[in-house]
Amino acid sequence: MARFRAPVRVEHGRHLRERGPALRALRPRRVLDLLRRVGELLETVVEPEIAGWSVLVAFTAGEGLGLNRAFLLLAEGKLLRGWFGVGPRNREEARQVWSEIRSTGAAPLVRLAEPDRSVIEAEQRRHASTLASLSHAMSTECGMWRRAFIARGNHPNPCVRHWTAVLDSRELVVVPLMASGQPWGVVLADNFVTHAPIHRSTLEAAETLAHYLRSALERTQLLQEYQRERRRRLAADHATALLETARTLAHDLKNPLAIAGGIARELLAAPPPDAETLARRLGIVAAGVSRAEQRVGELVDGLANRADGIVLEPVDVGAVAGRVVEAFRPLAISRNVRLLCYHPSRPVLAAATKTSIERCLENLVANGLQALVGACGEIHVAVREEAPWVRLEVADNGQALPGALRSDPFAGGVTTRRGGSGLGLASVRTLAEAMGGRVEYDEREPGWVRFTVVVRRWS
Amino acid sequence: MTVARVLFVDDEEGFLELYRSAFGREGYTVETAATMDEARARLARGGVDLVVLDIRLGESSGLELLREIKAADARLPVVLSTAYARYQDDFSSWLADAYIVKSSDLGELKRAVARCLETTS
């Protein structure tokens, strides 16, 4: 395999070998493998920041394109605004970072599968001032860009001249991203430390990666907008339902109490002259109190049995678990995974909905299977009663939960092989809470990860 | 001095009984209607000095009757009486001369009726 040596430069009278991320010729097969890996990764990403970070890491990682640093600018009105950056900020930082990477043998591309939000946020903060400096008003020539190119300081486009000046870049990779003939964004990258030559194959791969990024960002931004809209609608629906409930309560509870109280006051203020009127009015008082009492009872029952519009019913969780496990068994066998199910032989009734319990279990078993990809492990599904609760546990002895997920694995949005799009575990929580239950996660038993859905026992 | 004739419109017989007793003792001539149609029929005959109107009349809205009353005779005072305070946000309720939230204590309603009758006399 052909390898480039890092260029030897003379600086301040001494020879200095700058060794950035491993510089290798980008063979078509390696490029295709990189594009496949990044493409697969982006399919599961649901947050724009993670998409941006993942692609820029692919630009800069040694096993990626090997460029020293990369930046993404996005169009906002007539401005190209710096949004994300990856890589060292200066020569000293480069030495330190690359030395660490070499000594630890870290492979940034492998780590993409388990994005660490704190690292991404730190990277955003680290490059904040450079990104602010890179922001620049678009010139009309920006709309003429079609293909990626390598620019130098004397470039005719004022934007490019500005970027090369800000980055003090001798050769700057400029990858324009266009949408409907208008600039959508631009990726900038260079070898400002190593000054390694940038080959056509690198430029072409950079262009393809940047387009992956655009597509992922558009998708994740749409997804976020959809989720925001969904939350807005839910909030509006809840507000409407609350107002309607308030109206109904006012009518159904306040009225009988006001009648009973009012008549009682009247009886005190002006005792009726005859027993018949007294009896009738006392009857009204009693009826008012009874009606209020009945409505309070109905309200309490309704609140206990209804959550988010779900009407709870008795569900035999053991039977559901058995059916779902059997449905997954062929897939588990094909992956050499032992799938076991334990539940009492008698019915274990929970206040739930059958479809929600099924969906929770399907997501958790699928999550376990993902954690066991390439391993011959086990998944244990167990149903237990712990009055007044029913516990539905799914444990696997696959890979441990990534650090980013541990603090709140049900939060959603964090992507990893375990948890798929990051939405599976989040929907388990949503469904459990809608049934008036909760979710739990533990790794108490060494080597095992356990997720539990806890719902109220039917009584 | 003529005795004021007040028409109470409410679908709760308990309230109507309460109004008959409490406002009768105050010296008013109390008439009652449990439905919109009963109220319309009574109003058509004339002679009513003030209407105390519930907003939620079964499946009907007292606000509709309020609009009809004001369209027929804008000077006839109407006091809205309801269990739900936020109907005040409904523009239609602004046609009313007073807005009272129902309570077992009829003091506020009595004061509103007296004030409206005084204003129109």
XYZ file of C-alpha atoms in Angstrom:
580
model
C 0.000 0.000 0.000
C 1.415 3.367 -0.963
C 2.090 5.660 1.973
C 2.930 9.317 2.105
C 5.572 10.391 4.494
C 4.855 13.551 6.381
C 6.715 16.375 4.666
C 9.941 17.546 6.216
C 10.005 21.278 6.705
C 12.683 23.695 7.825
C 11.597 26.129 10.445
C 13.744 28.468 12.508
C 16.819 26.759 11.215
C 16.011 23.279 12.383
C 14.377 20.329 10.784
C 10.948 19.675 12.069
C 8.864 16.702 11.172
C 5.204 17.469 11.629
C 3.266 14.301 12.046
C -0.414 14.800 11.825
C -3.021 12.099 11.515
C -1.529 9.258 9.490
C -1.227 10.385 5.911
C -2.144 7.676 3.504
C -3.023 7.711 -0.109
C -6.777 7.544 -0.437
C -7.269 4.388 -2.392
C -10.716 3.983 -3.917
C -11.481 0.994 -1.704
C -10.520 2.853 1.439
C -12.577 5.858 0.363
C -15.560 3.642 -0.309
C -15.149 1.979 3.071
C -14.960 5.373 4.785
C -18.031 6.639 2.947
C -19.933 3.478 3.806
C -19.037 3.734 7.500
C -19.941 7.396 7.743
C -23.094 6.900 5.678
C -24.301 4.078 7.915
C -23.529 6.127 10.971
C -25.410 9.171 9.727
C -28.498 7.068 9.053
C -28.950 6.610 12.803
C -28.059 10.129 13.909
C -30.960 12.257 15.099
C -29.158 15.403 16.232
C -27.591 17.971 13.886
C -24.628 18.559 16.230
C -23.731 14.866 16.184
C -24.073 14.742 12.396
C -21.772 17.762 12.033
C -19.249 16.392 14.486
C -19.230 12.927 12.904
C -18.507 14.163 9.383
C -15.870 16.675 10.426
C -14.155 13.961 12.462
C -14.155 11.844 9.292
C -12.433 14.779 7.539
C -9.713 15.002 10.156
C -9.194 11.484 11.550
C -6.106 9.606 10.484
C -8.219 6.716 9.265
C -10.489 9.256 7.569
C -9.329 11.927 5.143
C -6.459 12.889 7.424
C -6.837 16.653 7.076
C -5.566 18.724 10.004
C -8.802 20.587 10.789
C -12.224 21.199 9.293
C -15.027 23.710 9.720
C -18.650 23.831 8.685
C -20.333 27.120 7.860
C -24.072 27.296 7.241
C -26.003 29.882 5.230
C -28.210 32.154 7.309
C -29.850 34.760 5.144
C -26.994 36.483 3.337
C -24.418 35.274 5.827
C -22.276 32.143 5.927
C -22.048 31.556 9.654
C -19.436 29.342 11.318
C -21.278 26.458 12.992
C -18.905 23.657 13.869
C -15.189 22.964 13.876
C -12.974 19.970 14.559
C -9.204 19.745 14.944
C -6.388 21.543 16.719
C -6.349 25.313 16.920
C -2.608 25.743 16.644
C 0.626 23.889 16.139
C 1.206 23.252 19.833
C -2.279 21.907 20.335
C -1.819 19.729 17.261
C 1.365 18.183 18.671
C -0.374 17.490 21.960
C -3.565 16.050 20.475
C -1.864 13.881 17.872
C 0.657 12.663 20.394
C -2.166 11.617 22.690
C -3.937 9.862 19.857
C -0.763 7.977 18.932
C 0.038 6.998 22.503
C -3.458 5.826 23.354
C -4.050 4.213 19.982
C -7.415 5.948 19.885
C -9.345 5.611 16.654
C -11.607 8.660 16.324
C -13.731 7.027 13.625
C -14.502 4.044 15.854
C -15.589 6.403 18.618
C -18.117 7.987 16.286
C -20.415 5.055 17.035
C -20.643 6.236 20.635
C -20.789 9.993 20.491
C -19.952 11.730 23.727
C -22.078 14.830 24.006
C -19.665 16.512 26.419
C -16.801 16.099 23.929
C -18.933 17.570 21.146
C -19.952 20.528 23.283
C -16.347 21.093 24.332
C -15.296 21.054 20.670
C -17.979 23.629 19.855
C -16.769 25.887 22.672
C -13.106 25.422 21.711
C -13.691 26.650 18.171
C -16.275 29.304 19.005
C -14.028 32.309 18.385
C -12.600 30.892 15.115
C -16.117 30.084 13.916
C -17.256 33.594 14.732
C -14.292 35.006 12.779
C -15.023 32.745 9.798
C -18.607 34.030 9.507
C -18.819 36.249 6.463
C -21.390 37.842 4.180
C -21.888 35.829 1.002
C -20.683 37.331 -2.219
C -22.560 36.850 -5.475
C -19.807 34.518 -6.687
C -20.700 32.090 -3.883
C -23.878 31.282 -5.814
C -21.757 30.173 -8.801
C -19.905 27.443 -6.895
C -20.564 23.896 -7.949
C -17.573 21.730 -7.060
C -15.024 21.498 -4.296
C -11.735 23.308 -4.903
C -8.458 24.202 -3.268
C -7.978 27.883 -2.629
C -5.027 30.087 -1.754
C -4.758 33.520 -0.217
C -5.001 35.337 -3.526
C -8.345 33.774 -4.441
C -10.649 36.209 -6.288
C -13.659 35.474 -4.074
C -13.684 37.790 -1.029
C -15.239 35.059 1.173
C -12.447 32.644 0.344
C -9.796 35.322 0.852
C -11.369 36.065 4.247
C -11.313 32.400 5.268
C -7.723 31.806 4.153
C -6.715 34.929 6.084
C -8.599 33.942 9.261
C -7.202 30.416 9.142
C -3.796 31.544 7.894
C -4.150 28.728 5.422
C -1.807 28.149 2.518
C -4.110 25.667 0.838
C -7.727 25.606 1.856
C -10.168 22.916 0.804
C -13.466 24.626 0.035
C -16.466 22.316 -0.365
C -19.528 24.340 -1.317
C -22.933 22.895 -0.450
C -25.710 24.159 -2.652
C -29.475 23.804 -2.461
C -31.776 24.929 -5.285
C -28.910 26.881 -6.840
C -28.304 28.831 -3.626
C -25.427 28.382 -1.166
C -26.587 26.169 1.730
C -23.236 25.989 3.495
C -19.566 25.329 3.025
C -17.001 22.980 4.536
C -13.468 24.314 4.915
C -10.470 22.153 5.714
C -6.731 22.403 5.508
C -3.389 20.974 6.585
C -2.261 24.089 8.400
C 0.247 22.200 10.542
C 1.619 19.462 8.311
C 1.189 21.324 5.022
C 0.721 17.912 3.465
C -0.385 18.075 -0.164
C -4.074 17.580 -0.789
C -4.806 15.148 -3.562
C -7.720 15.018 -5.948
C -8.978 11.810 -4.365
C -9.100 13.584 -0.993
C -10.999 16.471 -2.530
C -13.535 14.163 -4.147
C -14.037 12.186 -0.953
C -14.373 15.443 0.970
C -17.054 16.564 -1.438
C -19.019 13.340 -1.029
C -18.734 13.436 2.764
C -19.886 17.047 2.805
C -22.957 16.104 0.792
C -23.673 13.278 3.240
C -23.463 15.884 5.939
C -25.874 18.223 4.208
C -28.372 15.432 3.777
C -27.987 14.342 7.422
C -28.319 17.891 8.689
C -31.432 18.521 6.643
C -32.945 15.277 7.919
C -32.016 15.868 11.558
C -33.178 19.473 11.443
C -36.485 18.355 9.960
C -36.763 15.698 12.641
C -36.095 18.261 15.352
C -38.655 20.623 13.843
C -41.153 17.766 13.695
C -40.477 16.914 17.342
C -40.844 20.564 18.375
C -44.106 20.808 16.436
C -45.327 17.588 18.011
C -44.526 18.915 21.488
C -46.310 22.184 20.669
C -49.379 20.283 19.482
C -49.391 18.023 22.516
C -49.105 21.045 24.782
C -52.006 22.715 22.963
C -54.078 19.528 23.171
C -53.305 19.204 26.871
C -54.236 22.831 27.477
C -57.535 22.363 25.643
C -58.258 19.184 27.579
C -57.432 20.893 30.870
C -59.728 23.807 30.100
C -62.534 21.446 29.159
C -61.917 19.492 32.362
C -62.049 22.727 34.366
C -65.374 23.638 32.740
C -66.797 20.207 33.445
C -65.579 20.219 37.023
C -67.029 23.665 37.579
C -70.395 22.491 36.334
C -70.428 19.011 37.803
C -68.786 19.696 41.156
C -69.278 23.344 42.020
C -72.937 23.445 41.063
C -74.192 20.689 43.391
C -72.057 22.025 46.218
C -73.284 25.575 45.654
C -76.885 24.342 45.606
C -76.427 22.282 48.780
C -74.623 25.116 50.554
C -77.090 27.738 49.345
C -80.166 25.756 50.412
C -78.549 25.006 53.776
C -77.946 28.723 54.289
C -81.572 29.412 53.362
C -82.797 26.840 55.857
C -80.772 28.566 58.549
C -81.819 32.062 57.515
C -85.515 31.279 57.081
C -86.651 27.893 58.380
C -89.559 26.720 56.232
C -92.994 26.947 57.761
C -93.964 23.366 56.924
C -92.330 19.956 57.175
C -92.932 19.223 53.519
C -90.852 22.208 52.315
C -88.170 21.363 54.860
C -88.012 17.782 53.655
C -87.852 18.863 50.002
C -85.034 21.312 50.647
C -83.076 18.856 52.771
C -83.522 16.393 49.929
C -81.952 18.923 47.545
C -79.023 19.362 49.924
C -78.493 15.610 50.208
C -78.803 15.145 46.451
C -76.254 17.908 45.815
C -73.733 16.410 48.214
C -74.262 12.900 46.779
C -73.822 14.174 43.257
C -70.589 15.951 44.149
C -69.347 12.858 45.973
C -70.083 10.674 42.972
C -68.330 13.043 40.581
C -65.243 13.192 42.818
C -65.146 9.393 42.839
C -65.415 9.267 39.062
C -62.717 11.886 38.758
C -60.327 9.961 41.008
C -60.948 6.744 39.080
C -60.554 8.544 35.781
C -57.251 10.112 36.815
C -55.919 6.806 38.069
C -56.903 4.872 34.968
C -56.230 7.401 32.272
C -52.970 8.912 31.210
C -52.364 10.742 27.945
C -55.656 9.483 26.622
C -54.783 5.826 27.189
C -57.540 3.793 28.762
C -55.937 1.152 30.906
C -57.217 -2.387 30.984
C -56.104 -5.631 32.583
C -53.219 -7.034 30.511
C -51.591 -10.396 31.204
C -47.982 -9.257 30.953
C -46.649 -12.817 31.197
C -48.686 -13.912 28.172
C -47.622 -10.846 26.178
C -43.973 -11.476 27.081
C -44.249 -15.080 25.956
C -45.725 -14.093 22.582
C -43.184 -11.343 21.896
C -40.264 -13.589 22.857
C -41.521 -16.313 20.497
C -41.833 -13.748 17.710
C -38.204 -12.727 18.226
C -36.881 -16.266 18.625
C -36.028 -16.961 14.923
C -34.046 -13.715 14.727
C -32.276 -14.506 17.999
C -31.379 -18.011 16.787
C -30.003 -16.607 13.526
C -27.715 -14.392 15.599
C -26.683 -17.138 18.033
C -28.444 -15.359 20.895
C -30.244 -17.358 23.602
C -33.571 -15.763 24.321
C -35.161 -16.888 27.589
C -38.450 -15.873 29.132
C -39.511 -16.316 32.747
C -42.973 -15.534 34.047
C -45.362 -17.052 36.581
C -47.669 -19.694 35.132
C -50.709 -17.847 36.483
C -51.798 -14.585 34.789
C -49.908 -11.488 35.913
C -52.362 -8.665 35.321
C -51.153 -5.099 34.950
C -53.130 -1.890 34.398
C -51.810 -1.269 30.928
C -52.583 -1.488 27.230
C -51.585 -4.591 25.362
C -50.077 -2.717 22.426
C -47.993 -0.490 24.680
C -46.610 -3.453 26.613
C -45.850 -5.222 23.333
C -44.100 -2.168 21.910
C -42.024 -1.682 25.084
C -40.920 -5.294 25.047
C -40.194 -5.306 21.305
C -37.993 -2.229 21.665
C -36.133 -3.658 24.642
C -35.536 -7.058 23.039
C -34.400 -5.355 19.801
C -32.085 -3.198 21.880
C -30.639 -6.324 23.522
C -30.098 -7.973 20.134
C -28.234 -4.895 18.914
C -26.038 -5.017 21.997
C -25.176 -8.632 21.160
C -24.252 -8.141 17.504
C -21.292 -10.414 16.801
C -21.455 -12.024 20.231
C -23.092 -15.246 21.361
C -24.904 -13.858 24.360
C -28.191 -14.185 26.154
C -31.282 -12.101 26.627
C -33.454 -12.804 29.646
C -37.020 -11.544 29.721
C -38.680 -11.795 33.120
C -42.074 -10.818 34.497
C -42.293 -10.322 38.256
C -44.922 -9.100 40.674
C -43.841 -6.653 43.331
C -47.050 -5.292 44.805
C -48.478 -2.934 43.786
C -46.334 -3.143 40.667
C -45.639 -5.546 37.817
C -42.040 -5.523 36.587
C -41.131 -6.447 33.023
C -37.370 -6.911 32.873
C -35.159 -7.378 29.821
C -31.505 -8.134 30.583
C -28.663 -8.949 28.189
C -24.997 -9.758 28.604
C -23.911 -7.841 25.520
C -21.813 -4.720 25.308
C -22.098 -2.327 28.227
C -24.094 0.825 27.821
C -21.992 3.640 26.284
C -20.992 6.378 28.682
C -23.156 8.946 26.911
C -26.253 6.861 27.594
C -25.611 5.876 31.194
C -26.815 9.030 32.902
C -30.231 8.722 31.262
C -30.502 5.859 28.768
C -34.167 6.644 28.131
C -33.569 10.287 27.208
C -33.546 9.610 23.461
C -31.563 11.330 20.751
C -28.242 9.707 21.644
C -27.284 7.322 18.911
C -25.340 4.163 19.319
C -25.642 0.642 18.087
C -27.409 -0.178 21.325
C -30.574 1.821 21.176
C -30.592 2.170 17.385
C -31.825 5.617 16.470
C -31.877 6.618 20.086
C -35.652 6.754 19.963
C -36.412 3.135 20.926
C -35.591 3.502 24.605
C -37.157 6.952 24.700
C -40.431 5.560 23.369
C -40.324 2.820 26.035
C -40.267 5.544 28.666
C -43.059 7.488 26.971
C -45.258 4.396 26.763
C -44.527 3.320 30.344
C -45.273 6.771 31.711
C -48.440 7.031 29.657
C -49.620 3.909 31.456
C -48.845 5.534 34.804
C -45.657 3.486 35.151
C -41.927 4.122 34.936
C -38.709 2.713 33.507
C -35.533 1.631 35.236
C -32.027 0.708 34.139
C -29.268 -1.040 36.057
C -25.983 -2.869 35.608
C -25.938 -4.270 39.145
C -25.194 -7.763 37.941
C -21.664 -7.734 36.475
C -21.706 -8.149 32.723
C -25.455 -7.641 32.433
C -27.473 -4.612 31.372
C -31.073 -4.623 32.546
C -33.960 -2.409 31.465
C -37.234 -2.645 33.380
C -40.714 -1.390 32.643
C -42.696 -0.997 35.842
C -46.478 -0.727 35.573
C -49.207 -0.813 38.177
C -50.796 -4.181 38.984
C -54.426 -4.414 37.961
C -56.722 -4.436 40.975
C -93.362 51.021 44.087
C -93.801 48.017 41.777
C -92.181 44.735 42.641
C -89.387 43.773 40.287
C -90.000 40.600 38.319
C -86.854 38.520 37.887
C -86.604 35.531 35.566
C -84.040 32.931 36.616
C -82.903 30.576 33.838
C -81.011 27.502 35.021
C -81.132 23.793 34.182
C -80.507 22.854 37.833
C -83.806 22.555 39.689
C -81.868 22.948 42.965
C -80.713 26.433 41.981
C -84.217 27.420 40.889
C -85.570 26.286 44.265
C -82.841 28.286 46.002
C -83.575 31.403 43.943
C -87.310 31.119 44.562
C -86.715 30.971 48.291
C -83.904 33.500 48.662
C -85.118 36.133 46.180
C -88.764 35.633 47.188
C -87.773 36.603 50.718
C -86.087 39.697 49.323
C -89.403 40.826 47.886
C -88.860 40.018 44.235
C -91.393 38.280 42.083
C -89.430 35.204 41.072
C -90.093 33.334 37.879
C -88.027 30.384 36.702
C -87.230 28.555 33.483
C -85.207 25.332 33.189
C -84.657 25.459 29.413
C -83.977 28.011 26.698
C -87.407 27.383 25.156
C -89.190 27.948 28.456
C -87.230 31.163 28.899
C -88.014 32.362 25.364
C -91.725 31.677 25.896
C -91.751 33.577 29.166
C -89.830 36.530 27.743
C -92.180 36.704 24.782
C -95.046 37.405 27.140
C -93.189 40.480 28.493
C -93.180 42.037 31.944
C -89.779 40.703 33.012
C -87.514 43.331 34.628
C -84.287 41.341 34.786
C -82.944 37.957 33.709
C -80.463 35.875 35.690
C -79.042 33.476 33.155
C -76.894 30.378 33.538
C -74.438 29.893 30.670
C -74.400 26.115 30.528
C -77.982 25.074 29.988
C -77.732 21.357 29.291
C -76.575 21.084 25.713
C -77.467 24.718 24.987
C -75.476 27.854 25.649
C -76.969 30.663 27.690
C -74.753 33.014 25.663
C -76.987 32.340 22.668
C -80.054 33.365 24.658
C -78.165 36.419 25.923
C -77.590 37.547 22.319
C -81.285 36.995 21.509
C -82.441 38.966 24.572
C -80.127 41.884 23.817
C -81.133 41.877 20.159
C -84.789 42.077 21.121
C -84.440 44.577 23.975
C -80.979 45.961 24.720
C -82.297 47.676 27.886
C -83.433 44.475 29.614
C -80.702 43.767 32.171
C -79.156 40.320 32.141
C -76.962 38.898 34.879
C -74.853 35.919 33.814
C -74.457 33.368 36.553
C -72.138 30.448 35.975
C -69.905 27.985 37.753
C -67.013 28.642 35.340
C -65.309 32.017 35.723
C -63.433 31.929 32.413
C -66.557 32.403 30.306
C -65.803 36.046 31.006
C -63.161 35.731 28.292
C -65.912 35.010 25.757
C -66.829 38.216 23.931
C -70.487 37.204 23.958
C -70.553 37.391 27.734
C -69.589 41.069 27.531
C -73.145 41.867 26.425
C -74.316 41.011 29.925
C -74.828 43.702 32.552
C -73.122 41.636 35.233
C -71.197 38.394 35.501
C -71.390 36.339 38.668
C -69.633 33.092 39.556
C -72.115 30.783 41.246
C -71.687 30.270 44.945
C -73.642 28.965 47.905
C -73.448 32.524 49.173
C -75.974 34.496 47.113
C -74.809 37.862 48.464
C -72.933 38.866 45.297
C -75.797 37.797 43.045
C -78.299 39.740 45.155
C -76.135 42.850 44.994
C -75.702 42.519 41.206
C -79.482 42.140 40.694
C -80.210 45.162 42.862
C -77.545 47.263 41.112
C -78.778 46.390 37.601
C -82.383 47.107 38.493
C -81.391 50.423 40.036
C -79.461 51.418 36.909
C -82.350 50.671 34.575
C -85.100 52.213 36.730
